[in-house]
Amino acid sequence: MVYHVYLNWTGNQYNGREILVFPNRQYADEFYNRCVTTTAPGTVNPLSDVVRYSPQFWTFHAATAESRPYFFIDSNAKDLMATTMAARINGYDNNHATGAMPVIPNDATSNVEYVSGGVYYIRTKTTPHLYWSVRDGNNGFITLDTRKATKFRINRDDSGKPSPAPENDRRVLERKDDVQLHALSSSGSHNIGVIGQSVSVNATSFRFSFGSFYNGDFGADWDEKPNYTANPTLAYKVEYVGEEWELVN
């Protein structure tokens, strides 16, 4: 299934709408970040004013005679051409291509923005009743639990980048970003690290890519269960246990 984004010109509901199509949300978020951060030498970014009201509804203010996504890709993002399709939608009644506007399905992640400093519950995509959990008595290990979920704060870590984060940073988190994770509890914030292969709050904080939530770096290790719980531990980069994860509010 492909991923759709509505792009709306705020000045004209009749002629100012486009639909963007991506292979999945990750490509859409990366395209958006390119819009708000990139201007190729000698060019003007035609989508620098894009405003993101939700992951799948964006607007822009100034009109052009032709497709602004087309000009943006051509001038600033030719490397994204293979994973981005843009189509202008004209009109809003039965005589003006209403059928070209697909219905966007909604799920628990549809309106969740992935931003640095955001706080989320984390659960498996395949079995969404299993949440990351830090419980008293687990010696700091993160387990997968159906009864108690812990909230986590995700912070982008740009310390290894050649240039600092831009002022008024409008970026969302994307797969290549380095991030650090903190578990939140009544006693405060706890760094997340790895002991052996298990993820724990009793380890030195470490950086990993935001893409680790999608590429199987984290997994539920059912063979490594503490004696005091029947729940599997959360493992990092263990062969054959990788999962895809969802961040929800």
Short mmCIF file of C-alpha atoms in Angstrom, two decimals:
data_model
loop_
_atom_site.label_atom_id
_atom_site.label_comp_id
_atom_site.label_asym_id
_atom_site.label_seq_id
_atom_site.Cartn_x
_atom_site.Cartn_y
_atom_site.Cartn_z
CA MET A 1 0.00 0.00 0.00
CA VAL A 2 1.28 3.46 -0.88
CA TYR A 3 1.21 6.53 1.38
CA HIS A 4 -0.66 9.72 0.40
CA VAL A 5 -0.22 13.34 1.46
CA TYR A 6 -2.62 16.17 0.60
CA LEU A 7 -0.84 19.41 -0.35
CA ASN A 8 -3.21 22.38 -0.29
CA TRP A 9 -2.72 25.96 -1.47
CA THR A 10 -4.40 28.11 1.17
CA GLY A 11 -5.25 30.87 -1.31
CA ASN A 12 -7.50 28.90 -3.66
CA GLN A 13 -9.51 25.77 -2.90
CA TYR A 14 -10.43 25.37 -6.57
CA ASN A 15 -7.05 25.20 -8.29
CA GLY A 16 -4.55 24.78 -5.50
CA ARG A 17 -4.58 21.15 -4.43
CA GLU A 18 -2.12 18.36 -5.11
CA ILE A 19 -1.67 14.79 -3.97
CA LEU A 20 1.77 13.39 -3.18
CA VAL A 21 2.31 9.63 -3.30
CA PHE A 22 5.19 7.82 -1.55
CA PRO A 23 6.07 4.16 -0.94
CA ASN A 24 5.52 4.67 2.83
CA ARG A 25 5.49 7.31 5.55
CA GLN A 26 9.26 7.26 5.99
CA TYR A 27 9.77 8.53 2.43
CA ALA A 28 7.12 11.23 2.97
CA ASP A 29 8.83 12.47 6.13
CA GLU A 30 12.19 12.59 4.35
CA PHE A 31 10.64 14.57 1.49
CA TYR A 32 9.13 17.04 3.97
CA ASN A 33 12.48 17.54 5.72
CA ARG A 34 14.06 18.26 2.36
CA CYS A 35 11.37 20.89 1.71
CA VAL A 36 12.06 22.82 4.91
CA THR A 37 15.86 22.60 4.94
CA THR A 38 17.21 22.52 1.39
CA THR A 39 17.97 25.09 -1.25
CA ALA A 40 20.32 24.00 -4.00
CA PRO A 41 22.99 26.55 -5.02
CA GLY A 42 21.60 29.10 -7.46
CA THR A 43 17.97 28.06 -6.97
CA VAL A 44 14.96 29.11 -4.94
CA ASN A 45 13.15 26.43 -2.96
CA PRO A 46 9.51 26.54 -4.18
CA LEU A 47 8.29 24.60 -1.13
CA SER A 48 10.20 26.38 1.64
CA ASP A 49 6.93 27.77 3.05
CA VAL A 50 5.20 24.40 3.42
CA VAL A 51 3.26 24.05 6.69
CA ARG A 52 2.59 20.61 8.09
CA TYR A 53 -0.72 20.39 9.98
CA SER A 54 -0.50 16.62 10.25
CA PRO A 55 1.66 13.89 8.69
CA GLN A 56 -0.71 13.69 5.70
CA PHE A 57 -2.03 17.25 5.36
CA TRP A 58 0.37 20.03 4.32
CA THR A 59 -0.29 23.53 2.97
CA PHE A 60 1.61 26.24 1.13
CA HIS A 61 0.83 29.93 0.66
CA ALA A 62 2.01 31.17 -2.73
CA ALA A 63 0.55 29.91 -5.99
CA THR A 64 2.35 28.98 -9.18
CA ALA A 65 1.04 28.18 -12.62
CA GLU A 66 2.56 24.71 -12.53
CA SER A 67 3.09 22.01 -9.93
CA ARG A 68 5.31 23.25 -7.14
CA PRO A 69 6.34 19.72 -6.08
CA TYR A 70 7.50 19.14 -9.66
CA PHE A 71 9.68 22.25 -9.63
CA PHE A 72 10.99 21.43 -6.16
CA ILE A 73 12.02 17.91 -7.16
CA ASP A 74 13.58 19.18 -10.39
CA SER A 75 15.60 21.92 -8.67
CA ASN A 76 16.34 20.53 -5.21
CA ALA A 77 15.57 16.84 -4.93
CA LYS A 78 16.18 14.88 -8.12
CA ASP A 79 17.46 12.01 -6.01
CA LEU A 80 13.92 11.66 -4.58
CA MET A 81 12.27 11.38 -7.99
CA ALA A 82 12.12 7.58 -7.87
CA THR A 83 10.13 7.58 -4.61
CA THR A 84 7.84 10.61 -5.09
CA MET A 85 4.83 11.05 -7.36
CA ALA A 86 2.91 14.33 -7.51
CA ALA A 87 -0.44 15.00 -9.20
CA ARG A 88 -2.43 18.24 -9.30
CA ILE A 89 -6.09 17.98 -8.30
CA ASN A 90 -8.30 20.66 -9.88
CA GLY A 91 -11.79 21.36 -8.63
CA TYR A 92 -13.95 19.89 -5.93
CA ASP A 93 -17.25 18.80 -7.50
CA ASN A 94 -18.31 15.90 -9.72
CA ASN A 95 -17.07 17.67 -12.84
CA HIS A 96 -13.55 18.29 -11.59
CA ALA A 97 -11.69 15.06 -10.85
CA THR A 98 -13.19 14.29 -7.46
CA GLY A 99 -12.35 10.65 -8.09
CA ALA A 100 -8.65 11.54 -8.16
CA MET A 101 -8.73 12.25 -4.40
CA PRO A 102 -8.07 8.97 -2.58
CA VAL A 103 -9.47 8.39 0.87
CA ILE A 104 -6.58 8.31 3.33
CA PRO A 105 -6.93 5.45 5.84
CA ASN A 106 -6.39 6.25 9.51
CA ASP A 107 -4.76 4.19 12.23
CA ALA A 108 -3.25 4.87 15.65
CA THR A 109 -0.16 6.49 14.12
CA SER A 110 -1.85 8.63 11.43
CA ASN A 111 -1.81 11.89 13.40
CA VAL A 112 1.29 11.21 15.51
CA GLU A 113 4.17 13.52 14.61
CA TYR A 114 7.64 12.08 15.17
CA VAL A 115 9.66 15.04 16.44
CA SER A 116 12.76 15.48 18.56
CA GLY A 117 11.70 15.83 22.17
CA GLY A 118 8.43 14.00 21.55
CA VAL A 119 7.06 11.49 24.07
CA TYR A 120 5.60 8.18 22.91
CA TYR A 121 4.53 4.70 23.82
CA ILE A 122 6.34 2.13 21.67
CA ARG A 123 4.68 -1.09 20.53
CA THR A 124 5.17 -3.83 17.97
CA LYS A 125 3.47 -3.32 14.62
CA THR A 126 2.63 -7.00 14.14
CA THR A 127 1.26 -7.51 17.68
CA PRO A 128 0.27 -4.00 18.83
CA HIS A 129 -0.79 -5.13 22.30
CA LEU A 130 2.90 -5.56 23.28
CA TYR A 131 4.45 -2.33 24.60
CA TRP A 132 7.92 -1.40 25.80
CA SER A 133 7.79 -1.38 29.58
CA VAL A 134 10.12 -0.60 32.48
CA ARG A 135 8.79 -2.15 35.68
CA ASP A 136 10.09 -2.19 39.24
CA GLY A 137 11.87 -5.44 39.96
CA ASN A 138 13.10 -6.03 36.41
CA ASN A 139 16.61 -4.77 37.22
CA GLY A 140 16.18 -2.02 34.66
CA PHE A 141 15.59 -4.29 31.68
CA ILE A 142 12.96 -3.18 29.19
CA THR A 143 10.43 -5.92 28.57
CA LEU A 144 7.40 -6.32 26.31
CA ASP A 145 4.22 -6.05 28.36
CA THR A 146 0.49 -6.17 27.62
CA ARG A 147 -0.56 -4.61 30.93
CA LYS A 148 1.80 -1.71 31.60
CA ALA A 149 3.41 0.60 29.06
CA THR A 150 6.17 3.15 29.68
CA LYS A 151 6.47 6.45 27.88
CA PHE A 152 9.76 7.30 26.19
CA ARG A 153 11.23 10.61 25.04
CA ILE A 154 13.18 10.59 21.77
CA ASN A 155 15.82 13.27 21.19
CA ARG A 156 17.68 13.86 17.95
CA ASP A 157 21.45 13.89 18.48
CA ASP A 158 23.21 16.14 15.97
CA SER A 159 26.52 16.11 17.83
CA GLY A 160 28.14 14.04 15.10
CA LYS A 161 26.92 16.29 12.28
CA PRO A 162 29.19 18.85 10.56
CA SER A 163 26.69 21.66 11.20
CA PRO A 164 24.32 22.31 14.12
CA ALA A 165 20.55 22.02 13.93
CA PRO A 166 18.92 25.00 12.19
CA GLU A 167 17.17 27.68 14.22
CA ASN A 168 13.39 27.23 14.45
CA ASP A 169 13.94 23.60 13.51
CA ARG A 170 10.87 22.36 11.59
CA ARG A 171 12.20 18.90 10.81
CA VAL A 172 10.50 15.67 11.78
CA LEU A 173 12.51 12.59 12.68
CA GLU A 174 13.66 10.49 9.74
CA ARG A 175 15.43 7.17 9.39
CA LYS A 176 18.99 8.50 9.09
CA ASP A 177 18.78 10.65 12.24
CA ASP A 178 20.85 9.66 15.25
CA VAL A 179 18.66 9.64 18.36
CA GLN A 180 18.85 8.96 22.08
CA LEU A 181 16.05 7.44 24.10
CA HIS A 182 14.91 8.19 27.66
CA ALA A 183 12.39 6.24 29.73
CA LEU A 184 10.01 8.42 31.76
CA SER A 185 8.73 7.47 35.18
CA SER A 186 7.51 9.08 38.40
CA SER A 187 11.13 9.23 39.56
CA GLY A 188 12.33 11.11 36.48
CA SER A 189 14.03 10.43 33.15
CA HIS A 190 16.32 7.43 32.64
CA ASN A 191 18.88 6.96 29.87
CA ILE A 192 18.48 3.91 27.66
CA GLY A 193 21.46 1.73 26.76
CA VAL A 194 22.40 -1.87 26.02
CA ILE A 195 23.87 -4.50 28.35
CA GLY A 196 25.03 -7.45 26.29
CA GLN A 197 22.10 -7.77 23.93
CA SER A 198 19.36 -6.48 26.25
CA VAL A 199 18.07 -2.91 26.36
CA SER A 200 18.16 -1.44 29.86
CA VAL A 201 17.88 1.77 31.88
CA ASN A 202 20.93 0.64 33.87
CA ALA A 203 23.32 1.02 30.95
CA THR A 204 25.30 3.91 29.50
CA SER A 205 23.18 5.94 27.09
CA PHE A 206 23.82 5.14 23.45
CA ARG A 207 22.92 6.59 20.07
CA PHE A 208 21.10 4.65 17.40
CA SER A 209 19.40 5.59 14.15
CA PHE A 210 15.70 6.42 14.14
CA GLY A 211 15.47 3.86 11.34
CA SER A 212 16.13 1.15 13.95
CA PHE A 213 12.41 1.24 14.73
CA TYR A 214 11.74 0.04 11.17
CA ASN A 215 14.70 -2.10 10.09
CA GLY A 216 14.62 -4.82 12.75
CA ASP A 217 17.44 -3.59 15.01
CA PHE A 218 15.13 -3.93 18.04
CA GLY A 219 13.36 -7.18 18.75
CA ALA A 220 11.52 -9.21 21.38
CA ASP A 221 13.84 -11.93 22.66
CA TRP A 222 11.59 -14.68 24.03
CA ASP A 223 14.61 -16.78 25.00
CA GLU A 224 15.88 -14.08 27.38
CA LYS A 225 13.22 -13.72 30.07
CA PRO A 226 14.19 -12.60 33.57
CA ASN A 227 13.31 -15.09 36.31
CA TYR A 228 10.84 -12.65 37.81
CA THR A 229 8.72 -12.11 34.70
CA ALA A 230 7.20 -14.13 31.89
CA ASN A 231 7.64 -11.22 29.48
CA PRO A 232 10.38 -11.21 26.84
CA THR A 233 13.19 -8.67 27.07
CA LEU A 234 13.81 -6.02 24.45
CA ALA A 235 16.93 -6.93 22.49
CA TYR A 236 19.15 -4.86 20.20
CA LYS A 237 20.66 -6.29 17.03
CA VAL A 238 20.01 -9.93 17.85
CA GLU A 239 19.71 -12.21 14.84
CA TYR A 240 16.20 -13.43 13.93
CA VAL A 241 14.31 -11.40 16.58
CA GLY A 242 13.93 -8.04 14.79
CA GLU A 243 10.54 -6.31 14.74
CA GLU A 244 9.02 -3.16 13.27
CA TRP A 245 7.75 -0.74 15.91
CA GLU A 246 5.06 1.94 16.12
CA LEU A 247 5.24 5.16 18.12
CA VAL A 248 1.85 6.17 19.52
CA ASN A 249 0.59 8.83 21.94
#
